[in-house]
Short mmCIF file of C-alpha atoms in Angstrom, two decimals:
data_model
loop_
_atom_site.label_atom_id
_atom_site.label_comp_id
_atom_site.label_asym_id
_atom_site.label_seq_id
_atom_site.Cartn_x
_atom_site.Cartn_y
_atom_site.Cartn_z
CA MET A 1475 -14.54 12.66 -22.41
CA ARG A 1476 -16.79 8.87 -22.64
CA ASP A 1477 -14.20 7.83 -25.23
CA VAL A 1478 -11.23 8.64 -23.03
CA ILE A 1479 -13.11 6.77 -19.96
CA ALA A 1480 -13.79 3.83 -22.10
CA SER A 1481 -10.14 3.78 -23.77
CA GLU A 1482 -8.57 4.17 -19.97
CA TRP A 1483 -10.69 1.54 -18.57
CA LEU A 1484 -10.19 -0.94 -21.18
CA LYS A 1485 -6.59 -0.42 -20.53
CA LEU A 1486 -6.64 -0.98 -16.80
CA ARG A 1487 -8.82 -4.23 -17.23
CA SER A 1488 -6.90 -5.81 -19.83
CA VAL A 1489 -3.45 -6.00 -18.13
CA ARG A 1490 -2.45 -9.02 -16.17
CA SER A 1491 -1.05 -6.98 -13.35
CA THR A 1492 -4.42 -5.43 -12.29
CA TRP A 1493 -5.84 -8.80 -11.58
CA TRP A 1494 -2.56 -10.78 -10.34
CA ALA A 1495 -2.20 -7.58 -7.59
CA LEU A 1496 -5.92 -7.18 -6.61
CA GLY A 1497 -6.19 -11.13 -6.42
CA ALA A 1498 -3.32 -11.18 -4.25
CA ALA A 1499 -4.73 -8.40 -1.94
CA PHE A 1500 -8.03 -10.60 -2.18
CA VAL A 1501 -6.00 -13.37 -0.47
CA LEU A 1502 -3.38 -11.93 1.91
CA MET A 1503 -5.47 -9.80 3.77
CA PRO A 1504 -8.46 -12.11 4.53
CA LEU A 1505 -5.86 -14.89 5.47
CA THR A 1506 -3.86 -12.21 7.64
CA GLY A 1507 -7.34 -11.39 9.40
CA LEU A 1508 -8.15 -15.03 10.02
CA LEU A 1509 -4.54 -15.81 11.48
CA ILE A 1510 -4.57 -12.84 13.68
CA GLY A 1511 -8.19 -14.43 14.91
CA MET A 1512 -7.10 -17.85 15.27
CA ASN A 1513 -3.99 -16.83 17.37
CA THR A 1514 -5.80 -14.69 19.51
CA SER A 1515 -6.29 -16.01 23.34
CA SER A 1516 -8.85 -15.77 25.03
CA ASP A 1517 -7.19 -14.40 28.18
CA GLN A 1518 -7.45 -11.23 26.11
CA LEU A 1519 -10.98 -10.86 27.49
CA GLY A 1520 -10.83 -7.66 29.51
CA ASN A 1521 -7.75 -6.68 28.52
CA PRO A 1522 -7.89 -2.60 28.09
CA SER A 1523 -5.46 -2.42 25.42
CA TYR A 1524 -7.32 -5.44 23.36
CA ASP A 1525 -8.84 -4.37 19.94
CA ALA A 1526 -10.68 -6.72 17.82
CA LEU A 1527 -9.96 -4.73 14.80
CA ASP A 1528 -6.40 -5.67 14.86
CA THR A 1529 -7.82 -8.02 12.55
CA LEU A 1530 -7.63 -5.44 9.84
CA THR A 1531 -3.96 -4.84 10.01
CA GLY A 1532 -3.10 -7.09 7.07
CA THR A 1533 -3.31 -3.49 5.37
CA ALA A 1534 0.55 -3.03 6.11
CA ILE A 1535 0.85 -6.22 3.98
CA VAL A 1536 -1.53 -5.48 0.91
CA GLN A 1537 -0.66 -2.07 0.72
CA PHE A 1538 2.27 -3.12 -1.45
CA ALA A 1539 -0.14 -4.69 -4.16
CA PHE A 1540 -1.99 -1.64 -4.50
CA GLY A 1541 0.99 0.56 -4.48
CA VAL A 1542 2.46 -1.65 -7.36
CA LEU A 1543 -0.73 -1.38 -9.17
CA GLY A 1544 -0.80 2.40 -8.91
CA VAL A 1545 2.58 2.61 -10.68
CA LEU A 1546 2.02 -0.14 -13.32
CA ALA A 1547 -1.18 1.62 -14.02
CA ILE A 1548 0.73 4.76 -15.81
CA SER A 1549 4.49 3.88 -15.79
CA PRO A 1550 4.65 1.38 -18.54
CA GLU A 1551 2.96 3.41 -21.33
CA TYR A 1552 5.95 5.99 -20.76
CA GLY A 1553 8.39 2.88 -21.30
CA THR A 1554 6.63 1.46 -24.15
CA GLY A 1555 5.68 5.08 -26.12
CA LEU A 1556 1.82 4.38 -26.03
CA ILE A 1557 1.36 7.42 -23.72
CA ARG A 1558 2.59 9.62 -26.93
CA THR A 1559 -0.12 8.19 -28.72
CA THR A 1560 -2.94 8.64 -25.90
CA PHE A 1561 -1.59 12.36 -25.88
CA ALA A 1562 -1.93 12.71 -30.00
CA ALA A 1563 -5.52 11.56 -29.52
CA VAL A 1564 -6.46 13.61 -26.58
CA PRO A 1565 -4.49 16.78 -26.48
CA SER A 1566 -5.53 17.87 -22.98
CA ARG A 1567 -2.81 15.88 -20.93
CA SER A 1568 -4.64 16.86 -17.82
CA ARG A 1569 -7.69 15.39 -18.57
CA VAL A 1570 -6.01 12.11 -19.33
CA ILE A 1571 -4.33 11.56 -16.14
CA ALA A 1572 -7.38 12.83 -14.08
CA VAL A 1573 -9.33 10.21 -15.80
CA LYS A 1574 -6.64 7.62 -14.93
CA ALA A 1575 -6.30 8.77 -11.90
CA GLY A 1576 -10.18 8.89 -11.40
CA LEU A 1577 -10.81 5.20 -12.57
CA LEU A 1578 -8.20 3.91 -10.63
CA ALA A 1579 -9.45 5.26 -7.31
CA ALA A 1580 -12.60 4.01 -8.16
CA VAL A 1581 -11.31 0.47 -8.73
CA PHE A 1582 -9.17 0.97 -5.33
CA ALA A 1583 -12.13 2.03 -3.34
CA VAL A 1584 -14.60 -0.54 -4.47
CA ALA A 1585 -11.78 -3.44 -4.18
CA GLY A 1586 -10.30 -1.95 -0.83
CA THR A 1587 -14.00 -2.06 0.62
CA VAL A 1588 -14.86 -5.35 -0.61
CA ILE A 1589 -11.35 -6.44 0.76
CA SER A 1590 -11.73 -5.07 4.41
CA LEU A 1591 -15.45 -6.02 4.80
CA VAL A 1592 -14.14 -9.77 3.90
CA THR A 1593 -11.41 -9.50 6.25
CA PHE A 1594 -13.45 -8.07 9.18
CA LEU A 1595 -16.14 -11.05 8.80
CA VAL A 1596 -13.49 -13.43 8.66
CA GLY A 1597 -11.15 -12.44 11.26
CA GLN A 1598 -14.33 -11.77 13.91
CA ALA A 1599 -15.20 -15.15 12.90
CA ALA A 1600 -11.77 -16.73 13.95
CA LEU A 1601 -11.59 -15.11 17.28
CA PRO A 1602 -12.60 -16.66 20.58
CA ALA A 1603 -16.11 -16.14 21.90
CA GLY A 1604 -16.87 -12.92 23.20
CA LEU A 1605 -13.79 -11.07 21.80
CA GLY A 1606 -15.31 -9.94 18.52
CA VAL A 1607 -17.62 -7.15 17.41
CA SER A 1608 -20.18 -6.39 15.08
CA LEU A 1609 -20.40 -3.91 12.29
CA GLY A 1610 -22.87 -2.15 14.47
CA ASP A 1611 -20.78 -1.44 17.09
CA PRO A 1612 -19.39 2.16 18.01
CA GLY A 1613 -16.55 2.96 15.27
CA VAL A 1614 -16.06 -0.48 13.44
CA LEU A 1615 -18.08 0.56 10.39
CA ARG A 1616 -15.77 3.57 10.44
CA ALA A 1617 -12.60 1.39 10.98
CA VAL A 1618 -13.68 -0.85 8.08
CA PHE A 1619 -13.67 1.84 5.49
CA GLY A 1620 -10.73 3.35 7.10
CA ALA A 1621 -8.93 0.46 5.90
CA ALA A 1622 -10.06 0.73 2.60
CA PHE A 1623 -9.34 4.48 2.58
CA TYR A 1624 -5.81 3.52 3.08
CA MET A 1625 -5.23 1.20 0.61
CA VAL A 1626 -6.88 3.83 -1.88
CA PHE A 1627 -4.27 6.28 -0.57
CA ILE A 1628 -1.40 3.88 -1.08
CA GLY A 1629 -2.56 2.89 -4.57
CA MET A 1630 -2.85 6.64 -5.70
CA PHE A 1631 0.64 7.67 -4.10
CA GLY A 1632 1.76 4.67 -6.17
CA PHE A 1633 0.32 6.15 -9.33
CA ALA A 1634 1.51 9.71 -8.75
CA LEU A 1635 5.03 8.41 -8.24
CA GLY A 1636 4.80 6.49 -11.62
CA ALA A 1637 3.48 9.70 -13.48
CA LEU A 1638 6.22 11.72 -11.70
CA ILE A 1639 9.13 9.41 -12.66
CA ARG A 1640 7.92 7.64 -15.84
CA HIS A 1641 10.17 4.86 -15.15
CA THR A 1642 8.79 1.48 -13.75
CA GLN A 1643 11.78 0.19 -11.73
CA GLY A 1644 12.55 3.59 -10.45
CA ALA A 1645 8.74 4.54 -9.57
CA LEU A 1646 9.12 0.97 -7.72
CA SER A 1647 12.06 1.61 -5.69
CA VAL A 1648 11.20 5.00 -4.53
CA LEU A 1649 7.42 3.63 -3.45
CA MET A 1650 9.28 0.86 -1.64
CA ALA A 1651 11.64 3.29 -0.16
CA VAL A 1652 9.48 6.04 0.80
CA VAL A 1653 6.80 3.15 2.24
CA PHE A 1654 8.68 0.80 3.88
CA VAL A 1655 12.15 2.14 4.49
CA ILE A 1656 11.93 6.08 5.47
CA MET A 1657 8.42 5.82 6.88
CA GLY A 1658 9.74 2.53 8.83
CA ILE A 1659 13.22 4.33 9.90
CA LEU A 1660 12.34 7.85 10.63
CA PRO A 1661 10.54 7.07 13.96
CA SER A 1662 13.65 5.81 15.32
CA LEU A 1663 15.75 8.32 14.36
CA VAL A 1664 14.29 11.16 16.70
CA PRO A 1665 14.63 11.41 20.44
CA GLN A 1666 12.62 8.58 22.10
CA SER A 1667 9.92 11.28 23.92
CA LEU A 1668 9.07 12.13 20.16
CA GLN A 1669 8.92 8.76 18.47
CA ASP A 1670 5.55 7.93 19.27
CA SER A 1671 4.18 11.20 17.78
CA VAL A 1672 6.61 10.75 14.79
CA ALA A 1673 5.37 7.41 14.40
CA ALA A 1674 1.55 8.41 14.41
CA TYR A 1675 2.30 10.60 11.46
CA SER A 1676 4.27 8.04 9.25
CA PHE A 1677 2.40 5.96 6.58
CA THR A 1678 2.10 2.77 8.84
CA GLY A 1679 1.11 4.97 11.74
CA VAL A 1680 -1.80 6.86 9.44
CA GLY A 1681 -2.97 3.19 8.45
CA ARG A 1682 -3.22 2.17 11.65
CA SER A 1683 -4.72 5.45 13.02
CA LEU A 1684 -7.71 4.57 10.46
CA ILE A 1685 -8.58 1.31 11.85
CA VAL A 1686 -8.28 1.37 15.52
CA VAL A 1687 -11.09 1.86 17.68
CA LYS A 1688 -9.17 2.47 20.99
CA HIS A 1689 -6.45 4.78 21.60
CA VAL A 1690 -3.08 3.04 21.65
CA ASP A 1691 0.64 4.86 21.49
CA GLY A 1692 1.50 5.54 17.85
CA VAL A 1693 -1.72 6.57 16.75
CA THR A 1694 -3.71 9.68 15.84
CA THR A 1695 -7.42 10.48 15.74
CA PRO A 1696 -8.89 9.12 12.52
CA LEU A 1697 -9.91 12.35 10.95
CA THR A 1698 -6.43 13.66 11.05
CA ALA A 1699 -5.08 10.46 9.75
CA LEU A 1700 -7.53 11.05 6.41
CA VAL A 1701 -6.08 14.69 6.56
CA LEU A 1702 -2.62 13.11 6.35
CA CYS A 1703 -3.17 10.62 3.53
CA LEU A 1704 -5.16 13.60 1.67
CA VAL A 1705 -1.69 15.57 2.07
CA TYR A 1706 0.62 13.05 1.65
CA ALA A 1707 -1.26 12.25 -1.67
CA ALA A 1708 -1.49 15.66 -2.87
CA VAL A 1709 2.21 16.36 -2.15
CA VAL A 1710 2.85 14.04 -5.33
CA LEU A 1711 -0.23 14.18 -7.19
CA VAL A 1712 -0.18 17.99 -7.71
CA PRO A 1713 3.77 17.97 -9.15
CA ALA A 1714 2.49 14.80 -11.27
CA PHE A 1715 -0.56 16.89 -12.82
CA ILE A 1716 1.86 19.84 -13.40
CA LEU A 1717 4.94 18.24 -15.04
CA THR A 1718 2.94 15.92 -17.38
CA ASN A 1719 1.86 19.46 -18.99
CA ARG A 1720 5.13 20.71 -19.04
CA ARG A 1721 7.55 17.61 -20.03
CA ASP A 1722 7.50 16.17 -23.54
CA PRO A 1723 5.85 12.13 -23.29
#
């Protein structure tokens, strides 16, 4: 097992896509938080719907980087045939996929937490006086970790698609279709009375629910959002594990 972990870790850190994707996220999300903070008017003071943690909504942008990295962590190995060599060296395919998934999730968790924390600090510093919050305020630390958790979820969703489809372009197309098209359009296709409820269960709504402190339309509770992320991830991860053992590489 130790050799498998070392081998997969070497693969992950030696490809440029890992550093490009994480680097883009490290730049884009704090920059988004900074711009939101700078463009927030001091008139928001006393506004009951104002949420200082809107500076974390850059997760909607950087989720693309995490999802793409998840796909690229496995699908190119099928394209090059490297996965056959891996499975020949480690006959237990489930173990290989589990190690890949575990390492990737750990990288996403560390990177997501650092990015979320930096974004929070930058965004709060850019807000007008009196509008910011601190990590010690109720719900704030939970929201910072919630933003990180959402990035892990999207990354693992992409990984599962890569393992299922085994074709980089195909997996990326499905990822974009699910995250940005299906989940974006679905709320508008239901009756207006149900749109807020459906939106709360979309990827965007779930991500928003994980970072808000005040209740607004189109979100659910953080706990419900966390459970939904786990369910959505399981829907693609479980078949990925099953089919990896049944299909030829």
